[in-house]
Every structure is written in structure tokens, then in C-alpha cells.
Amino acid sequence: MVTGATGFIGSHTCVELLDHGYQVVVVDDFSNSSPQVVSRIQRLAGRFLDAVYKVDVRDRRALSSVFDRHRVDAVVHFAAKKAVGESVRLPVEYYDVNVGGTTALLATMHEHGVRRLVFSSSCSIYGDVDTSPLTEQDPARPSNPYAASKWTCEQMLADVCRCRPDYTVLSLRYFNPVGAHPSGLLGEAPLGEPDNLMPYLAQVAAGRRERLRVFGSDYATADGTGVRDYIHVMDVAEAHRIALEHLGDSTGLRVFNLGVGSGTSVFELLTAFGEVSGKTIPYEVVDRRPGDVTELVADPSAVTREWGWRASRDLAAMCRDAWRFQRLNPTGYAAG
Ligand code: UD1
């Protein structure tokens, strides 16, 4: 079962799973995605998803009837809200969907004897840190309700695994997933004005938005702009498939960073995107965005050590694929 399967990371993961012979049952409320994505997933994989349910993960009764109908081996749980700024405006909503959704899912899994889960976590749980790169052992200091909701889920999962030794849970802490499927059929299609750098850059390059606002150039980094560890969404999708293959290695909760292990500044990404798209990207430096941190870079070596896997796609591929998706889908999934 994949929850939030039509979102940015979920959709790429579904294709990866179908490509590798998995049978996939989808649960999604389509609150921040398009039903169009379902047909694109199936078209890319050349196979059908087993079933698609329009269900809010907080709705235990509806969720339970999905478990009644399918023999679920494992759940990959993406369904969540993920905009940091919005979480500051709507903190209760973030706890409700992210923590409440995970609680409802765990309770329903338990009733149906399903004990295996891959959970979507986030590098944002590390908060405003001085350490770089970050290992899984670095402390969590979430600094906004979105990050706190993810950290709360991880703590809950740790407790569940401590109390119930037959549970197997993997929590993957994504750094900054960007890019798109190389076909240009799947990508990041935010509704309204994008919050995140890569989709914003793509829309500026396409002429949909006038200029990029660079949120601060007075950070303590080489060029003064914020540094992040961008990872191609195809690598993130691949990592979920590998995670499922390794779920059975041991019981309990295991936590892994998913990043490339090197930092890229806003200016560096802007330059890379300009080169790939052949466009001059207008920008202006504005004030820092509240809640932003200086630098977040993963030490991704634990995943490599455990699974012999590492992210392989570079920044140029991330920009190239994001740009292709933007050109082929100028208004996201809206127009078809
Ligand atoms: C945030 C979360 C991350 C979450 C991701 C996806 C934190 C620390 N990180 O990532 O966990 O998975 O959102 O929603 O909470 N920038 C600009 N102009 C823009 C947009 C962004 O200059 O128009 C800059 C930001 O200041 C930052 C960098 O670009 O330095 C990346 O920002 P963004 O893409 O929004 O991701 P994060 O905030 O790092």
C-alpha cells in the first residue's frame, strides 16, 4: 500500500515499484495532487496499479475497508502536508494530518496484522544546526510545526517498535528532493505559487513568473545564500524500493538520511538551471525567509553501508529533468 501515491515523491515511487514487479494499492485523498497522475504512473510503468482509493488517511473506517480488501505486506506512507510556511500558519492542521494520519494508519495496520512500514521523514527535523554534514545520530531540534510533526511521528514509531517487537519500520529523512521523471510525465506540480526553490526557478525560466526571489544573501556560506543537499526524486524513489527489499533485515525502527552528501547554494542552483535551460533567470535578493536555516547537508553513508546503495544522479540531471517537466506541463497537471 502506498499512501499519498499521487504526490511528487509517491508518484515516482509507484513507477519504480511497478517496474520491479510489486503490486501496488494506492490510498490518496488528492488534496494536493491530480487524479491525472494515476494514468501517468500506469502509462510509464506499462502496468496497472492494483487499486486506487480516494481516502483520507485519518478516516479509519475507510482505511480499514481497504485493508479488508487487499492482503497488504507493507505500507509506504507519504500522505502528509509539507509546506513549512503553511505549517506556521496552520499548526493544528499539520499535527492533525501528519500525526493524526500516521496514528490512524498505525492503528488500522495493527488491526489488520500489518507490521511493516516505510515512513517519509524529513531533514527539517534537525532544525537550525551548526553541524555539517548531518548523521542520523545528530539531535533533532525541529523549528517549525511541519518539522515537529515529522519528529513526533518518528518518536511515536520508536515507541511502537519498542513496545511491539514484531514491528519493522524504516524512517527515511529526505533532504531536498527535486527533479522529475526523465520522460517529463511526472514531476513537482505545486498548486498556486511554489514554495520551493526548484519549481519556482522552473516557472521563472518558463516566463510564468517574473523573477526569483533569493531569500537572503547574508548567510554564513561561501556566497551568502542558503545551502541544501538536493537529491533527484528518481534516486529517492529508488531508495524506497531498496528500503522495501531490506525491510525484513531486522525488526524495530531504523532511520536513514537520504541525500547526496554535498551542498548546493541558491546561487549555484540558479546558475546550473540557467545553463541547462539556456535561459537567463532574473532574480532579486530579498530578506531571509522566516524559519529558513543556513545549511542542511546529509551524511548519507549509513544507507550505503547498510544497503550498498547511493544516490547517483547529479545536479545537471536534476535541473534538466525539472526543466523538461516544466516545458511539457506548463500549468502542471491542470491542462492534461
Ligand atoms: C523545506 C523543508 C524540507 C521540506 C521541503 C519541501 C526545512 C529546513 N526544510 O525545505 O524539510 O521537505 O521544504 O517542502 O524546513 N529559496 C529562495 N527562493 C525561493 C524558494 C527558496 O531563495 O523562492 C531558498 C531557501 O531560502 C533555501 C533554499 O532556497 O535556502 C531551498 O528552499 P526550499 O526549496 O523551499 O526548501 P527548504 O526550505 O530547504
mmCIF file of C-alpha atoms and ligand atoms in Angstrom:
data_model
loop_
_atom_site.group_PDB
_atom_site.id
_atom_site.type_symbol
_atom_site.label_atom_id
_atom_site.label_comp_id
_atom_site.label_asym_id
_atom_site.label_seq_id
_atom_site.Cartn_x
_atom_site.Cartn_y
_atom_site.Cartn_z
ATOM 1 C CA MET A 1 0.000 0.000 0.000
ATOM 2 C CA VAL A 2 1.277 3.446 -0.890
ATOM 3 C CA THR A 3 -0.412 6.425 0.798
ATOM 4 C CA GLY A 4 -0.026 9.824 -0.843
ATOM 5 C CA ALA A 5 0.863 7.950 -4.007
ATOM 6 C CA THR A 6 -0.011 10.731 -6.436
ATOM 7 C CA GLY A 7 2.213 13.308 -4.790
ATOM 8 C CA PHE A 8 5.666 14.276 -6.004
ATOM 9 C CA ILE A 9 7.695 11.520 -4.341
ATOM 10 C CA GLY A 10 4.849 8.993 -4.139
ATOM 11 C CA SER A 11 4.199 9.023 -7.887
ATOM 12 C CA HIS A 12 7.832 8.375 -8.799
ATOM 13 C CA THR A 13 7.995 5.623 -6.195
ATOM 14 C CA CYS A 14 4.884 3.930 -7.615
ATOM 15 C CA VAL A 15 6.508 3.754 -11.068
ATOM 16 C CA GLU A 16 9.679 2.315 -9.542
ATOM 17 C CA LEU A 17 7.681 -0.305 -7.615
ATOM 18 C CA LEU A 18 5.551 -1.290 -10.622
ATOM 19 C CA ASP A 19 8.712 -1.517 -12.742
ATOM 20 C CA HIS A 20 10.081 -4.011 -10.233
ATOM 21 C CA GLY A 21 7.047 -6.250 -10.160
ATOM 22 C CA TYR A 22 5.344 -5.004 -6.987
ATOM 23 C CA GLN A 23 1.568 -4.958 -6.740
ATOM 24 C CA VAL A 24 0.577 -1.513 -5.552
ATOM 25 C CA VAL A 25 -2.625 -0.402 -3.797
ATOM 26 C CA VAL A 26 -2.984 3.374 -3.728
ATOM 27 C CA VAL A 27 -4.582 5.449 -0.972
ATOM 28 C CA ASP A 28 -4.739 9.192 -1.618
ATOM 29 C CA ASP A 29 -7.200 11.989 -0.932
ATOM 30 C CA PHE A 30 -5.939 14.023 -3.935
ATOM 31 C CA SER A 31 -5.972 17.146 -1.737
ATOM 32 C CA ASN A 32 -2.717 18.422 -3.226
ATOM 33 C CA SER A 33 -2.420 16.381 -6.408
ATOM 34 C CA SER A 34 -4.303 15.390 -9.506
ATOM 35 C CA PRO A 35 -6.080 12.133 -10.412
ATOM 36 C CA GLN A 36 -4.294 12.561 -13.778
ATOM 37 C CA VAL A 37 -1.175 11.273 -12.066
ATOM 38 C CA VAL A 38 -2.715 7.810 -11.757
ATOM 39 C CA SER A 39 -2.924 7.356 -15.534
ATOM 40 C CA ARG A 40 0.582 8.746 -15.988
ATOM 41 C CA ILE A 41 2.024 6.310 -13.458
ATOM 42 C CA GLN A 42 0.337 3.415 -15.264
ATOM 43 C CA ARG A 43 1.398 4.677 -18.675
ATOM 44 C CA LEU A 44 5.034 4.940 -17.625
ATOM 45 C CA ALA A 45 5.055 1.536 -15.961
ATOM 46 C CA GLY A 46 3.055 -0.140 -18.720
ATOM 47 C CA ARG A 47 1.056 -1.812 -15.942
ATOM 48 C CA PHE A 48 -1.940 -1.105 -13.783
ATOM 49 C CA LEU A 49 -1.953 -0.225 -10.119
ATOM 50 C CA ASP A 50 -3.930 -2.875 -8.244
ATOM 51 C CA ALA A 51 -6.469 -0.386 -6.948
ATOM 52 C CA VAL A 52 -6.819 3.335 -6.273
ATOM 53 C CA TYR A 53 -8.840 4.579 -3.287
ATOM 54 C CA LYS A 54 -9.774 8.191 -2.659
ATOM 55 C CA VAL A 55 -9.381 8.051 1.090
ATOM 56 C CA ASP A 56 -8.106 10.456 3.726
ATOM 57 C CA VAL A 57 -5.681 8.508 5.901
ATOM 58 C CA ARG A 58 -7.339 9.928 9.015
ATOM 59 C CA ASP A 59 -10.564 8.138 8.054
ATOM 60 C CA ARG A 60 -10.059 4.853 9.899
ATOM 61 C CA ARG A 61 -13.236 3.248 8.692
ATOM 62 C CA ALA A 62 -12.432 3.864 5.014
ATOM 63 C CA LEU A 63 -8.836 2.842 5.543
ATOM 64 C CA SER A 64 -9.909 -0.332 7.277
ATOM 65 C CA SER A 65 -12.102 -1.349 4.358
ATOM 66 C CA VAL A 66 -9.078 -1.008 2.044
ATOM 67 C CA PHE A 67 -7.102 -3.364 4.289
ATOM 68 C CA ASP A 68 -10.114 -5.719 4.276
ATOM 69 C CA ARG A 69 -9.981 -5.945 0.503
ATOM 70 C CA HIS A 70 -6.252 -6.438 -0.030
ATOM 71 C CA ARG A 71 -3.543 -8.505 1.557
ATOM 72 C CA VAL A 72 -1.112 -5.728 2.400
ATOM 73 C CA ASP A 73 2.503 -6.798 3.062
ATOM 74 C CA ALA A 74 3.898 -3.369 3.782
ATOM 75 C CA VAL A 75 2.870 0.270 3.747
ATOM 76 C CA VAL A 76 4.874 3.168 2.303
ATOM 77 C CA HIS A 77 3.384 6.242 3.960
ATOM 78 C CA PHE A 78 3.844 9.510 2.049
ATOM 79 C CA ALA A 79 0.468 11.137 2.709
ATOM 80 C CA ALA A 80 1.180 14.360 4.589
ATOM 81 C CA LYS A 81 1.278 18.104 4.374
ATOM 82 C CA LYS A 82 4.739 19.501 3.693
ATOM 83 C CA ALA A 83 4.897 23.265 3.380
ATOM 84 C CA VAL A 84 6.916 24.841 6.159
ATOM 85 C CA GLY A 85 5.387 28.325 5.813
ATOM 86 C CA GLU A 86 1.844 26.956 5.793
ATOM 87 C CA SER A 87 2.613 24.902 8.902
ATOM 88 C CA VAL A 88 3.409 28.096 10.783
ATOM 89 C CA ARG A 89 0.005 29.485 9.805
ATOM 90 C CA LEU A 90 -1.893 26.217 10.362
ATOM 91 C CA PRO A 91 -0.065 24.302 13.099
ATOM 92 C CA VAL A 92 -3.082 22.286 14.284
ATOM 93 C CA GLU A 93 -3.869 21.212 10.720
ATOM 94 C CA TYR A 94 -0.290 19.947 10.379
ATOM 95 C CA TYR A 95 -0.484 17.866 13.559
ATOM 96 C CA ASP A 96 -3.924 16.640 12.555
ATOM 97 C CA VAL A 97 -2.934 15.426 9.074
ATOM 98 C CA ASN A 98 0.663 14.370 9.702
ATOM 99 C CA VAL A 99 0.465 12.951 13.217
ATOM 100 C CA GLY A 100 -3.257 12.086 13.189
ATOM 101 C CA GLY A 101 -2.891 10.444 9.776
ATOM 102 C CA THR A 102 0.040 8.338 10.940
ATOM 103 C CA THR A 103 -1.782 7.363 14.149
ATOM 104 C CA ALA A 104 -4.864 6.272 12.209
ATOM 105 C CA LEU A 105 -2.710 4.329 9.774
ATOM 106 C CA LEU A 106 -0.794 2.556 12.554
ATOM 107 C CA ALA A 107 -3.989 1.660 14.400
ATOM 108 C CA THR A 108 -5.545 0.261 11.224
ATOM 109 C CA MET A 109 -2.384 -1.609 10.281
ATOM 110 C CA HIS A 110 -2.375 -3.136 13.748
ATOM 111 C CA GLU A 111 -5.995 -4.308 13.486
ATOM 112 C CA HIS A 112 -5.159 -5.984 10.190
ATOM 113 C CA GLY A 113 -1.931 -7.620 11.291
ATOM 114 C CA VAL A 114 0.313 -5.457 9.073
ATOM 115 C CA ARG A 115 3.614 -4.758 10.810
ATOM 116 C CA ARG A 116 5.868 -3.311 8.114
ATOM 117 C CA LEU A 117 6.110 0.388 7.330
ATOM 118 C CA VAL A 118 8.354 2.793 5.420
ATOM 119 C CA PHE A 119 7.822 6.313 6.736
ATOM 120 C CA SER A 120 8.502 9.650 4.987
ATOM 121 C CA SER A 121 10.546 11.774 7.311
ATOM 122 C CA SER A 122 12.450 14.966 6.673
ATOM 123 C CA CYS A 123 15.817 16.583 7.208
ATOM 124 C CA SER A 124 13.903 19.515 8.662
ATOM 125 C CA ILE A 125 13.738 17.658 11.992
ATOM 126 C CA TYR A 126 17.434 18.582 12.509
ATOM 127 C CA GLY A 127 16.464 22.279 12.651
ATOM 128 C CA ASP A 128 18.947 25.129 12.620
ATOM 129 C CA VAL A 129 22.207 23.273 13.073
ATOM 130 C CA ASP A 130 25.914 24.114 13.029
ATOM 131 C CA THR A 131 26.874 20.564 12.127
ATOM 132 C CA SER A 132 27.534 19.609 8.523
ATOM 133 C CA PRO A 133 27.175 17.002 7.208
ATOM 134 C CA LEU A 134 24.467 15.552 9.461
ATOM 135 C CA THR A 135 24.345 11.953 10.585
ATOM 136 C CA GLU A 136 21.258 10.158 11.859
ATOM 137 C CA GLN A 137 22.724 10.427 15.367
ATOM 138 C CA ASP A 138 22.660 14.230 15.376
ATOM 139 C CA PRO A 139 19.930 15.567 17.653
ATOM 140 C CA ALA A 140 16.505 16.583 16.361
ATOM 141 C CA ARG A 141 15.625 20.218 17.027
ATOM 142 C CA PRO A 142 12.584 20.900 14.860
ATOM 143 C CA SER A 143 11.961 24.615 14.440
ATOM 144 C CA ASN A 144 8.517 24.718 12.809
ATOM 145 C CA PRO A 145 5.250 22.741 13.138
ATOM 146 C CA TYR A 146 5.876 20.769 9.927
ATOM 147 C CA ALA A 147 9.252 19.543 11.167
ATOM 148 C CA ALA A 148 7.837 18.960 14.667
ATOM 149 C CA SER A 149 5.004 16.859 13.228
ATOM 150 C CA LYS A 150 7.501 14.623 11.422
ATOM 151 C CA TRP A 151 9.654 14.325 14.540
ATOM 152 C CA THR A 152 6.564 13.467 16.620
ATOM 153 C CA CYS A 153 5.782 10.657 14.167
ATOM 154 C CA GLU A 154 9.332 9.324 14.416
ATOM 155 C CA GLN A 155 9.112 9.307 18.223
ATOM 156 C CA MET A 156 5.767 7.530 18.056
ATOM 157 C CA LEU A 157 7.218 4.951 15.674
ATOM 158 C CA ALA A 158 10.174 4.438 18.015
ATOM 159 C CA ASP A 159 7.748 3.784 20.900
ATOM 160 C CA VAL A 160 5.613 1.417 18.847
ATOM 161 C CA CYS A 161 8.718 -0.558 17.883
ATOM 162 C CA ARG A 162 9.969 -0.619 21.489
ATOM 163 C CA CYS A 163 6.633 -1.911 22.782
ATOM 164 C CA ARG A 164 5.878 -4.305 19.928
ATOM 165 C CA PRO A 165 8.993 -6.215 18.909
ATOM 166 C CA ASP A 166 7.381 -7.669 15.773
ATOM 167 C CA TYR A 167 7.203 -4.261 14.066
ATOM 168 C CA THR A 168 9.585 -3.317 11.280
ATOM 169 C CA VAL A 169 9.767 0.383 10.449
ATOM 170 C CA LEU A 170 12.136 2.362 8.274
ATOM 171 C CA SER A 171 12.089 6.136 8.535
ATOM 172 C CA LEU A 172 13.732 7.905 5.621
ATOM 173 C CA ARG A 173 14.792 11.502 6.236
ATOM 174 C CA TYR A 174 14.747 13.190 2.847
ATOM 175 C CA PHE A 175 16.938 16.198 2.311
ATOM 176 C CA ASN A 176 15.708 18.283 -0.681
ATOM 177 C CA PRO A 177 14.081 16.089 -3.352
ATOM 178 C CA VAL A 178 13.926 17.835 -6.748
ATOM 179 C CA GLY A 179 13.934 16.934 -10.456
ATOM 180 C CA ALA A 180 11.339 14.870 -12.276
ATOM 181 C CA HIS A 181 10.841 11.633 -14.176
ATOM 182 C CA PRO A 182 13.097 11.808 -17.291
ATOM 183 C CA SER A 183 10.028 11.249 -19.505
ATOM 184 C CA GLY A 184 8.639 14.615 -18.425
ATOM 185 C CA LEU A 185 5.348 12.941 -17.474
ATOM 186 C CA LEU A 186 5.783 13.141 -13.708
ATOM 187 C CA GLY A 187 7.228 15.956 -11.673
ATOM 188 C CA GLU A 188 6.623 18.504 -8.967
ATOM 189 C CA ALA A 189 3.421 20.367 -9.733
ATOM 190 C CA PRO A 190 2.557 22.617 -6.810
ATOM 191 C CA LEU A 191 -0.871 24.197 -6.845
ATOM 192 C CA GLY A 192 -0.542 28.002 -6.815
ATOM 193 C CA GLU A 193 2.721 29.788 -6.175
ATOM 194 C CA PRO A 194 5.548 27.322 -5.478
ATOM 195 C CA ASP A 195 7.118 27.430 -2.014
ATOM 196 C CA ASN A 196 10.235 25.576 -3.048
ATOM 197 C CA LEU A 197 13.244 26.746 -4.985
ATOM 198 C CA MET A 198 13.383 24.308 -7.927
ATOM 199 C CA PRO A 199 9.753 24.604 -9.119
ATOM 200 C CA TYR A 200 9.985 28.369 -8.666
ATOM 201 C CA LEU A 201 13.162 28.520 -10.776
ATOM 202 C CA ALA A 202 11.491 26.418 -13.470
ATOM 203 C CA GLN A 203 8.486 28.740 -13.621
ATOM 204 C CA VAL A 204 10.704 31.822 -13.847
ATOM 205 C CA ALA A 205 12.749 30.217 -16.660
ATOM 206 C CA ALA A 206 9.480 29.442 -18.464
ATOM 207 C CA GLY A 207 8.332 33.046 -18.124
ATOM 208 C CA ARG A 208 5.411 32.163 -15.836
ATOM 209 C CA ARG A 209 6.885 34.238 -13.021
ATOM 210 C CA GLU A 210 8.831 37.442 -13.332
ATOM 211 C CA ARG A 211 11.850 36.756 -11.169
ATOM 212 C CA LEU A 212 13.210 34.519 -8.464
ATOM 213 C CA ARG A 213 13.354 35.996 -5.014
ATOM 214 C CA VAL A 214 16.554 34.850 -3.347
ATOM 215 C CA PHE A 215 15.772 34.675 0.350
ATOM 216 C CA GLY A 216 18.867 36.250 1.867
ATOM 217 C CA SER A 217 22.477 36.549 0.723
ATOM 218 C CA ASP A 218 23.908 37.227 4.157
ATOM 219 C CA TYR A 219 24.133 33.651 5.421
ATOM 220 C CA ALA A 220 27.465 32.336 6.641
ATOM 221 C CA THR A 221 28.045 30.324 3.467
ATOM 222 C CA ALA A 222 30.550 30.743 0.627
ATOM 223 C CA ASP A 223 28.278 33.002 -1.476
ATOM 224 C CA GLY A 224 25.919 34.098 1.312
ATOM 225 C CA THR A 225 22.876 32.103 0.143
ATOM 226 C CA GLY A 226 21.312 29.052 1.814
ATOM 227 C CA VAL A 227 22.906 25.673 1.181
ATOM 228 C CA ARG A 228 20.900 22.442 0.762
ATOM 229 C CA ASP A 229 21.524 18.859 -0.217
ATOM 230 C CA TYR A 230 19.417 18.428 -3.376
ATOM 231 C CA ILE A 231 18.640 14.853 -4.341
ATOM 232 C CA HIS A 232 16.984 13.648 -7.542
ATOM 233 C CA VAL A 233 13.447 12.359 -6.953
ATOM 234 C CA MET A 234 14.317 9.282 -9.079
ATOM 235 C CA ASP A 235 17.020 8.452 -6.532
ATOM 236 C CA VAL A 236 14.544 8.968 -3.700
ATOM 237 C CA ALA A 237 12.063 6.636 -5.450
ATOM 238 C CA GLU A 238 14.766 4.021 -5.990
ATOM 239 C CA ALA A 239 15.710 4.258 -2.312
ATOM 240 C CA HIS A 240 12.129 3.349 -1.317
ATOM 241 C CA ARG A 241 12.233 0.222 -3.443
ATOM 242 C CA ILE A 242 15.587 -0.740 -1.926
ATOM 243 C CA ALA A 243 14.162 0.030 1.533
ATOM 244 C CA LEU A 244 11.284 -2.402 0.917
ATOM 245 C CA GLU A 245 13.775 -5.044 -0.142
ATOM 246 C CA HIS A 246 15.636 -4.543 3.145
ATOM 247 C CA LEU A 247 12.608 -4.168 5.437
ATOM 248 C CA GLY A 248 12.936 -7.767 6.545
ATOM 249 C CA ASP A 249 16.638 -7.475 7.519
ATOM 250 C CA SER A 250 15.700 -6.810 11.144
ATOM 251 C CA THR A 251 12.798 -5.667 13.309
ATOM 252 C CA GLY A 252 12.481 -2.353 15.112
ATOM 253 C CA LEU A 253 12.892 1.211 13.899
ATOM 254 C CA ARG A 254 15.775 2.141 11.631
ATOM 255 C CA VAL A 255 16.362 5.708 10.484
ATOM 256 C CA PHE A 256 18.293 6.806 7.397
ATOM 257 C CA ASN A 257 19.233 10.093 5.776
ATOM 258 C CA LEU A 258 18.510 10.316 2.058
ATOM 259 C CA GLY A 259 20.751 12.886 0.479
ATOM 260 C CA VAL A 260 23.665 13.183 -1.904
ATOM 261 C CA GLY A 261 26.124 14.357 0.716
ATOM 262 C CA SER A 262 27.115 17.656 -0.863
ATOM 263 C CA GLY A 263 25.697 21.135 -0.517
ATOM 264 C CA THR A 264 24.473 23.485 -3.238
ATOM 265 C CA SER A 265 23.711 27.173 -2.648
ATOM 266 C CA VAL A 266 20.743 29.052 -4.112
ATOM 267 C CA PHE A 267 23.098 30.903 -6.478
ATOM 268 C CA GLU A 268 24.745 27.646 -7.558
ATOM 269 C CA LEU A 269 21.357 26.100 -8.347
ATOM 270 C CA LEU A 270 20.309 29.238 -10.197
ATOM 271 C CA THR A 271 23.463 29.058 -12.331
ATOM 272 C CA ALA A 272 23.068 25.326 -13.006
ATOM 273 C CA PHE A 273 19.432 25.792 -14.020
ATOM 274 C CA GLY A 274 20.350 28.696 -16.289
ATOM 275 C CA GLU A 275 22.977 26.566 -18.051
ATOM 276 C CA VAL A 276 20.669 23.610 -18.551
ATOM 277 C CA SER A 277 17.693 25.665 -19.732
ATOM 278 C CA GLY A 278 19.718 28.159 -21.761
ATOM 279 C CA LYS A 279 17.669 30.909 -20.102
ATOM 280 C CA THR A 280 18.754 33.971 -18.207
ATOM 281 C CA ILE A 281 16.921 33.762 -14.917
ATOM 282 C CA PRO A 282 16.113 37.158 -13.428
ATOM 283 C CA TYR A 283 16.388 37.361 -9.661
ATOM 284 C CA GLU A 284 16.455 39.778 -6.779
ATOM 285 C CA VAL A 285 17.850 39.287 -3.324
ATOM 286 C CA VAL A 286 15.226 39.880 -0.650
ATOM 287 C CA ASP A 287 15.080 39.335 3.115
ATOM 288 C CA ARG A 288 15.628 35.924 4.625
ATOM 289 C CA ARG A 289 12.531 33.732 4.781
ATOM 290 C CA PRO A 290 11.442 33.205 8.386
ATOM 291 C CA GLY A 291 12.240 29.689 9.584
ATOM 292 C CA ASP A 292 14.960 29.065 6.969
ATOM 293 C CA VAL A 293 18.240 27.582 8.092
ATOM 294 C CA THR A 294 21.747 28.282 6.798
ATOM 295 C CA GLU A 295 22.832 24.858 5.667
ATOM 296 C CA LEU A 296 21.469 21.305 5.677
ATOM 297 C CA VAL A 297 23.670 18.629 4.163
ATOM 298 C CA ALA A 298 23.385 14.890 4.753
ATOM 299 C CA ASP A 299 25.978 12.387 5.655
ATOM 300 C CA PRO A 300 24.337 9.669 3.537
ATOM 301 C CA SER A 301 26.901 6.979 4.312
ATOM 302 C CA ALA A 302 24.640 4.856 6.567
ATOM 303 C CA VAL A 303 22.402 3.863 3.654
ATOM 304 C CA THR A 304 25.445 2.956 1.555
ATOM 305 C CA ARG A 305 26.923 0.944 4.396
ATOM 306 C CA GLU A 306 23.675 -0.946 5.065
ATOM 307 C CA TRP A 307 22.284 -1.405 1.575
ATOM 308 C CA GLY A 308 25.208 -0.770 -0.778
ATOM 309 C CA TRP A 309 23.135 1.983 -2.412
ATOM 310 C CA ARG A 310 23.789 5.656 -3.014
ATOM 311 C CA ALA A 311 22.147 8.471 -4.967
ATOM 312 C CA SER A 312 23.678 8.615 -8.440
ATOM 313 C CA ARG A 313 22.060 11.496 -10.356
ATOM 314 C CA ASP A 314 23.850 14.857 -10.423
ATOM 315 C CA LEU A 315 22.659 18.448 -10.205
ATOM 316 C CA ALA A 316 22.583 18.864 -14.002
ATOM 317 C CA ALA A 317 20.214 15.872 -14.278
ATOM 318 C CA MET A 318 18.004 17.339 -11.533
ATOM 319 C CA CYS A 319 17.766 20.660 -13.420
ATOM 320 C CA ARG A 320 17.380 19.033 -16.842
ATOM 321 C CA ASP A 321 14.508 16.815 -15.721
ATOM 322 C CA ALA A 322 12.745 19.574 -13.765
ATOM 323 C CA TRP A 323 13.033 21.822 -16.827
ATOM 324 C CA ARG A 324 11.651 19.145 -19.166
ATOM 325 C CA PHE A 325 8.654 18.613 -16.870
ATOM 326 C CA GLN A 326 8.041 22.372 -16.770
ATOM 327 C CA ARG A 327 8.170 22.679 -20.563
ATOM 328 C CA LEU A 328 5.889 19.700 -21.190
ATOM 329 C CA ASN A 329 3.459 20.669 -18.424
ATOM 330 C CA PRO A 330 3.470 24.466 -18.318
ATOM 331 C CA THR A 331 0.454 24.550 -15.999
ATOM 332 C CA GLY A 332 1.281 21.408 -14.047
ATOM 333 C CA TYR A 333 -1.220 18.579 -14.432
ATOM 334 C CA ALA A 334 -4.099 21.013 -14.862
ATOM 335 C CA ALA A 335 -4.386 21.072 -18.643
ATOM 336 C CA GLY A 336 -3.865 17.421 -19.229
HETATM 337 C C1 UD1 B 1 11.768 22.701 3.183
HETATM 338 C C2 UD1 B 1 11.966 21.806 4.374
HETATM 339 C C3 UD1 B 1 12.073 20.380 3.928
HETATM 340 C C4 UD1 B 1 10.893 20.000 3.082
HETATM 341 C C5 UD1 B 1 10.889 20.916 1.877
HETATM 342 C C6 UD1 B 1 9.759 20.567 0.947
HETATM 343 C C7 UD1 B 1 13.188 22.838 6.229
HETATM 344 C C8 UD1 B 1 14.507 23.232 6.769
HETATM 345 N N1 UD1 B 1 13.183 22.208 5.063
HETATM 346 O O1 UD1 B 1 12.996 22.698 2.501
HETATM 347 O O2 UD1 B 1 12.119 19.533 5.038
HETATM 348 O O3 UD1 B 1 10.996 18.659 2.689
HETATM 349 O O4 UD1 B 1 10.739 22.249 2.336
HETATM 350 O O5 UD1 B 1 8.616 21.259 1.205
HETATM 351 O O6 UD1 B 1 12.181 23.066 6.865
HETATM 352 N N2 UD1 B 1 14.696 29.787 -1.689
HETATM 353 C C9 UD1 B 1 14.820 31.015 -2.311
HETATM 354 N N3 UD1 B 1 13.749 31.452 -3.062
HETATM 355 C C10 UD1 B 1 12.599 30.731 -3.215
HETATM 356 C C11 UD1 B 1 12.483 29.487 -2.556
HETATM 357 C C12 UD1 B 1 13.551 29.041 -1.791
HETATM 358 O O7 UD1 B 1 15.828 31.681 -2.206
HETATM 359 O O8 UD1 B 1 11.662 31.212 -3.902
HETATM 360 C C13 UD1 B 1 15.837 29.257 -0.915
HETATM 361 C C14 UD1 B 1 15.561 28.983 0.549
HETATM 362 O O9 UD1 B 1 15.802 30.112 1.332
HETATM 363 C C15 UD1 B 1 16.528 27.830 0.840
HETATM 364 C C16 UD1 B 1 16.617 27.089 -0.496
HETATM 365 O O10 UD1 B 1 16.179 28.022 -1.480
HETATM 366 O O11 UD1 B 1 17.815 28.329 1.144
HETATM 367 C C17 UD1 B 1 15.746 25.862 -0.561
HETATM 368 O O12 UD1 B 1 14.413 26.201 -0.201
HETATM 369 P P1 UD1 B 1 13.172 25.205 -0.462
HETATM 370 O O13 UD1 B 1 13.261 24.647 -1.825
HETATM 371 O O14 UD1 B 1 11.934 25.941 -0.077
HETATM 372 O O15 UD1 B 1 13.425 24.003 0.535
HETATM 373 P P2 UD1 B 1 13.746 24.014 2.099
HETATM 374 O O16 UD1 B 1 13.168 25.191 2.767
HETATM 375 O O17 UD1 B 1 15.197 23.728 2.273
#
